[in-house]
mmCIF file of the C-alpha atoms, coordinates in Angstrom:
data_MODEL
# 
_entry.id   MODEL 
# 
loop_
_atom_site.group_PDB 
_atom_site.id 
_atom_site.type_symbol 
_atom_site.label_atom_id 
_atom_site.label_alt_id 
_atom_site.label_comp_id 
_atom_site.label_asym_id 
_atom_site.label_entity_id 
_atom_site.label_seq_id 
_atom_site.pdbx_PDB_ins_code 
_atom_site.Cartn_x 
_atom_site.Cartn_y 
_atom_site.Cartn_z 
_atom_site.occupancy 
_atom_site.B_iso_or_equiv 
_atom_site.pdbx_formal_charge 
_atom_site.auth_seq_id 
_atom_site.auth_comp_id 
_atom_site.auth_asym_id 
_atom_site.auth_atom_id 
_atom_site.pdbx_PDB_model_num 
ATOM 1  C CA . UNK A 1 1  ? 10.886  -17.775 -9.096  1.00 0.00 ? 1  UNK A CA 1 
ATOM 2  C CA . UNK A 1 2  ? 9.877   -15.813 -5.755  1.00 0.00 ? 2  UNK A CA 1 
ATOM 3  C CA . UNK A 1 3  ? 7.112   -13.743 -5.141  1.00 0.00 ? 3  UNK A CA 1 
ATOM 4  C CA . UNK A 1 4  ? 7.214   -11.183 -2.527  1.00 0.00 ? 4  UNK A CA 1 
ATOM 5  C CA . UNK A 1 5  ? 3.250   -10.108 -1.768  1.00 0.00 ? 5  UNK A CA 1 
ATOM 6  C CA . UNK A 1 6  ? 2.643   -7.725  1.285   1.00 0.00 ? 6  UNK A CA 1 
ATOM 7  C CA . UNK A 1 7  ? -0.744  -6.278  2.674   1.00 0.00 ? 7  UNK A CA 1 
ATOM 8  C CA . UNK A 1 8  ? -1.152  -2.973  4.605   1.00 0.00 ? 8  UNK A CA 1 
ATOM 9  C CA . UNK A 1 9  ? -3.602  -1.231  6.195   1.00 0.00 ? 9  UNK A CA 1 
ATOM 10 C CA . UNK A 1 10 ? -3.929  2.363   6.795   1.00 0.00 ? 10 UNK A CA 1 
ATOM 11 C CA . UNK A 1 11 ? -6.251  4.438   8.635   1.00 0.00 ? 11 UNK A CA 1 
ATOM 12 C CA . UNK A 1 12 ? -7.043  7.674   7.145   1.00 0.00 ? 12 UNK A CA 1 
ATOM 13 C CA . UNK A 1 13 ? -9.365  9.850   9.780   1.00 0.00 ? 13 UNK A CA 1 
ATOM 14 C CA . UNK A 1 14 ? -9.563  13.052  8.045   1.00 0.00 ? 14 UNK A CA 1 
ATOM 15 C CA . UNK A 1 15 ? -11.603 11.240  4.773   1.00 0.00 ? 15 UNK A CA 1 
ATOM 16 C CA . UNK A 1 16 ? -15.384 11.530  5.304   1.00 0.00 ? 16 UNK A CA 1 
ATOM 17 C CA . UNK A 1 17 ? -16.546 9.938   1.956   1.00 0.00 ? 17 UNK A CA 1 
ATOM 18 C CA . UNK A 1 18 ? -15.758 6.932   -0.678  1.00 0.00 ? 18 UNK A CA 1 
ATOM 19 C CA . UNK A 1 19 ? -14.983 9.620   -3.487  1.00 0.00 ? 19 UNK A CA 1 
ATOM 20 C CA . UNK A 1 20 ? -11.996 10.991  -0.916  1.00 0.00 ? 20 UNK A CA 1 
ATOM 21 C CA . UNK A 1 21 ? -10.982 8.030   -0.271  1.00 0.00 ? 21 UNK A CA 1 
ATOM 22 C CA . UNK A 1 22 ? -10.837 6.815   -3.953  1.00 0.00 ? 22 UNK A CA 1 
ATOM 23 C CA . UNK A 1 23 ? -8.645  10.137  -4.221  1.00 0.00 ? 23 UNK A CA 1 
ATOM 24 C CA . UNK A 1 24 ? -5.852  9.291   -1.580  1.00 0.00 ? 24 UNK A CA 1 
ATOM 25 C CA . UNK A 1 25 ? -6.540  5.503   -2.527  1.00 0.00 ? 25 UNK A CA 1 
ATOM 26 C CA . UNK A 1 26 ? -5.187  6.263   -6.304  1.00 0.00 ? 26 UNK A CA 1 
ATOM 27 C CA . UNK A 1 27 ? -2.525  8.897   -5.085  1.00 0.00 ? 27 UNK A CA 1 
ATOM 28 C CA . UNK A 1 28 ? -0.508  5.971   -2.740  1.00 0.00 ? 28 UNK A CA 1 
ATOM 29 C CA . UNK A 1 29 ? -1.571  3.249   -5.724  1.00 0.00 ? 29 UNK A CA 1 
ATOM 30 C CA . UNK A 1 30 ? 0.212   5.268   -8.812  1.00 0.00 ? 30 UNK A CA 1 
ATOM 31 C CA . UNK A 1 31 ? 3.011   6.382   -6.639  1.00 0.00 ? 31 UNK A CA 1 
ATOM 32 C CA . UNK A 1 32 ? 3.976   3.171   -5.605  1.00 0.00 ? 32 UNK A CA 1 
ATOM 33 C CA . UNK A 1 33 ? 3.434   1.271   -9.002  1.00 0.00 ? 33 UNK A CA 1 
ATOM 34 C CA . UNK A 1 34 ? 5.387   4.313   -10.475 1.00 0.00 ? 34 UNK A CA 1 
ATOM 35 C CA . UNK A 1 35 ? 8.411   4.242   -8.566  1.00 0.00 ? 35 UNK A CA 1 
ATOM 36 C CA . UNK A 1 36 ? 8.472   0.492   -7.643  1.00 0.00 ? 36 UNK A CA 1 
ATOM 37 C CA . UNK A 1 37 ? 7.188   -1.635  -10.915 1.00 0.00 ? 37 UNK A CA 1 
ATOM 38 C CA . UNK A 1 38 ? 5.043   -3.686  -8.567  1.00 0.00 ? 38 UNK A CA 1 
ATOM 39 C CA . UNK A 1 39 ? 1.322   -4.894  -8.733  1.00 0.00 ? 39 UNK A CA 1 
ATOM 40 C CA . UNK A 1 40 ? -0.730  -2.577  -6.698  1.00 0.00 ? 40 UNK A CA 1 
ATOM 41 C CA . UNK A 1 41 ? -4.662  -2.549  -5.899  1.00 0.00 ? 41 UNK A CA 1 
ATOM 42 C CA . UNK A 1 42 ? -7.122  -1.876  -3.360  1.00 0.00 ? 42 UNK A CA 1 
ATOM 43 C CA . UNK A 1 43 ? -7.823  -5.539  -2.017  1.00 0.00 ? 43 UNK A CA 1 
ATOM 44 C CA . UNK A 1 44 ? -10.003 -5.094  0.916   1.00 0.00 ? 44 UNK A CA 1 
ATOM 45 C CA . UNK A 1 45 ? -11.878 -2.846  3.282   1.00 0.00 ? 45 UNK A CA 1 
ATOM 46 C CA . UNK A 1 46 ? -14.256 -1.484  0.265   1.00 0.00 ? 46 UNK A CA 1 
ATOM 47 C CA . UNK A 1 47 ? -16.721 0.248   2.203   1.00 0.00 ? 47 UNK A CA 1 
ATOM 48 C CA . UNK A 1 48 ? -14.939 1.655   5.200   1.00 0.00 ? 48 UNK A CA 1 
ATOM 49 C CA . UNK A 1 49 ? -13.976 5.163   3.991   1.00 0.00 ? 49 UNK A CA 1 
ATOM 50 C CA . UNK A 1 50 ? -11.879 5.383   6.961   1.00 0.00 ? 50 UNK A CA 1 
ATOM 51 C CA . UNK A 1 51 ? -9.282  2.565   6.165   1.00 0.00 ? 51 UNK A CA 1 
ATOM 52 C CA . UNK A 1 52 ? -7.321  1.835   3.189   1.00 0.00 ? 52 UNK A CA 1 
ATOM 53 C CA . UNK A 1 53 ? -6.487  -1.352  2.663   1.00 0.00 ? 53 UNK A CA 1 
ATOM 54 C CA . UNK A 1 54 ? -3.823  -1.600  -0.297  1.00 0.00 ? 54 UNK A CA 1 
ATOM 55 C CA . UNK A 1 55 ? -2.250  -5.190  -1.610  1.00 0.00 ? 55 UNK A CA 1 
ATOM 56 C CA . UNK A 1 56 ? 1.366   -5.144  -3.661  1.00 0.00 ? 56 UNK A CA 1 
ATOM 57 C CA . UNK A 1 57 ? 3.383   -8.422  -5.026  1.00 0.00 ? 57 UNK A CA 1 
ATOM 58 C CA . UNK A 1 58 ? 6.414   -8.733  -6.827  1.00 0.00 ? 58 UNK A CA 1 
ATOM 59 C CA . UNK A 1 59 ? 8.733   -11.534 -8.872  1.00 0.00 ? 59 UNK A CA 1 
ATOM 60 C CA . UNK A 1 60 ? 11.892  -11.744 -8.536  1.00 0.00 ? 60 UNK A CA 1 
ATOM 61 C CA . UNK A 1 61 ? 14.318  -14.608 -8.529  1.00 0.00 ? 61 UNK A CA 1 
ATOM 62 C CA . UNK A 1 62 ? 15.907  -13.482 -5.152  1.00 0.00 ? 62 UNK A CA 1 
ATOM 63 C CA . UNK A 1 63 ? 14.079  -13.952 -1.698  1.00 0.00 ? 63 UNK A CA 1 
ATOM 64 C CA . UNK A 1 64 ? 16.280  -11.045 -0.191  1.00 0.00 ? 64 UNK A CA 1 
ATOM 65 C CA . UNK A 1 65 ? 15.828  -9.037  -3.443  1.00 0.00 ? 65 UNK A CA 1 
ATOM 66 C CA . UNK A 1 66 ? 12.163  -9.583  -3.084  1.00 0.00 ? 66 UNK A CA 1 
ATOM 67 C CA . UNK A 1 67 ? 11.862  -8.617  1.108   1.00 0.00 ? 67 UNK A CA 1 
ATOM 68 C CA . UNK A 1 68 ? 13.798  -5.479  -0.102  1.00 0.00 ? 68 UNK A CA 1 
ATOM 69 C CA . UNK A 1 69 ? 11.521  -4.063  -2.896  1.00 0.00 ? 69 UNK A CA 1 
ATOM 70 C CA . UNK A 1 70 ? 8.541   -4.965  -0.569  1.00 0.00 ? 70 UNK A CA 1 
ATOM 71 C CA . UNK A 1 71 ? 10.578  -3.071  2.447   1.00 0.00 ? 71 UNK A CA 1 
ATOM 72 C CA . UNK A 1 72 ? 11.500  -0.247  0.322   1.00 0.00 ? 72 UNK A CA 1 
ATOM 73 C CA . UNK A 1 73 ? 7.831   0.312   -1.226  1.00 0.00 ? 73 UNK A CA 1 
ATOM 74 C CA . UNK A 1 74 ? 6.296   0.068   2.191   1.00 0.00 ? 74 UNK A CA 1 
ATOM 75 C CA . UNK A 1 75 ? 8.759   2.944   3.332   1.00 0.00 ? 75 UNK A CA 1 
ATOM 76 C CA . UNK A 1 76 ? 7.917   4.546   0.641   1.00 0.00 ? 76 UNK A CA 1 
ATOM 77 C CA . UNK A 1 77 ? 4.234   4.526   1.341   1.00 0.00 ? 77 UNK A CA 1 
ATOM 78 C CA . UNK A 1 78 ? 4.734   5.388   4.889   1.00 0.00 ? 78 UNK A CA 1 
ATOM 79 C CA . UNK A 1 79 ? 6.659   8.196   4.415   1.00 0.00 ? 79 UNK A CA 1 
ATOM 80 C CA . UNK A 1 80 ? 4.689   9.911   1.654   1.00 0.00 ? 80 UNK A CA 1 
ATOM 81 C CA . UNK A 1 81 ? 1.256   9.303   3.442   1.00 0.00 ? 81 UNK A CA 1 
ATOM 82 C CA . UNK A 1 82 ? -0.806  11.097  6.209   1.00 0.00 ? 82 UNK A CA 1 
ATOM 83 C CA . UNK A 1 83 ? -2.084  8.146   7.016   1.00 0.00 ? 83 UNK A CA 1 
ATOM 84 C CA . UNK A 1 84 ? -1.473  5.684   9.764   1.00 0.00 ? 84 UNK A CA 1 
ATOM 85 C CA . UNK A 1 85 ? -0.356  2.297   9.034   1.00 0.00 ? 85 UNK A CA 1 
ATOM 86 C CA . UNK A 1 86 ? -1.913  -0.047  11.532  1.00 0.00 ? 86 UNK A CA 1 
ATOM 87 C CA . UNK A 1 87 ? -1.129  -3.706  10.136  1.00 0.00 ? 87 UNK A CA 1 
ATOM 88 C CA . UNK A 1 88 ? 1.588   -4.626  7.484   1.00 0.00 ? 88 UNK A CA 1 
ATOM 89 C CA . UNK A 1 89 ? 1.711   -8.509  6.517   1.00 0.00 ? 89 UNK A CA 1 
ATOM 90 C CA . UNK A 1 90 ? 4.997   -9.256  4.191   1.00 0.00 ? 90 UNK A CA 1 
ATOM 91 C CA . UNK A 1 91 ? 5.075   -12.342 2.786   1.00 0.00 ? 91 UNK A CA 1 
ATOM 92 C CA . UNK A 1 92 ? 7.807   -14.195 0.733   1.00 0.00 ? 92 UNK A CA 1 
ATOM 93 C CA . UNK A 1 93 ? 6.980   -17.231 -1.183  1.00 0.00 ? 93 UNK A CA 1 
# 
């Protein structure tokens, strides 16, 4: 078995509270499980309404299979977003 876990980080200027941020936060987190079938939460940066940090993982019984769900979803994420993804760690185990 493989597990494919990736972390990203996106800033998000225009929020100016933790109930706007919850908002955006469970928009990205729905769409993604949704369309993907992968694990998604809110796994850091809890009090900084001005970043969203958002952890995702996968099993599969392919490494490239894996990279490729994680690559996809990430796409995904940036292209449905306004915000700006500053940091993306992928990870294949």
């Amino acid at each position: 078995m493989v597990i494919g876990s990736c972390v990203i980080k996106i800033r998000v200027p225009w929020v100016n509270s933790l109930k706007e941020k919850r908002m955006e936060l469970k928009r990205i987190v729905e769409r993604t499980k949704n369309k993907f079938n992968l694990s998604v939460a809110e796994v850091g940066e809890n009090d900084n309404h001005k970043v969203i940090e958002i952890g995702m993982c996968c099993a599969a019984n392919d490494s490239g299979f894996a990279d490729r769900v994680i690559e996809n979803a990430v796409n995904f994420i940036e292209r449905t977003t306004d915000g700006e993804i500053f940091e993306i760690v992928k990870e294949i185990l």
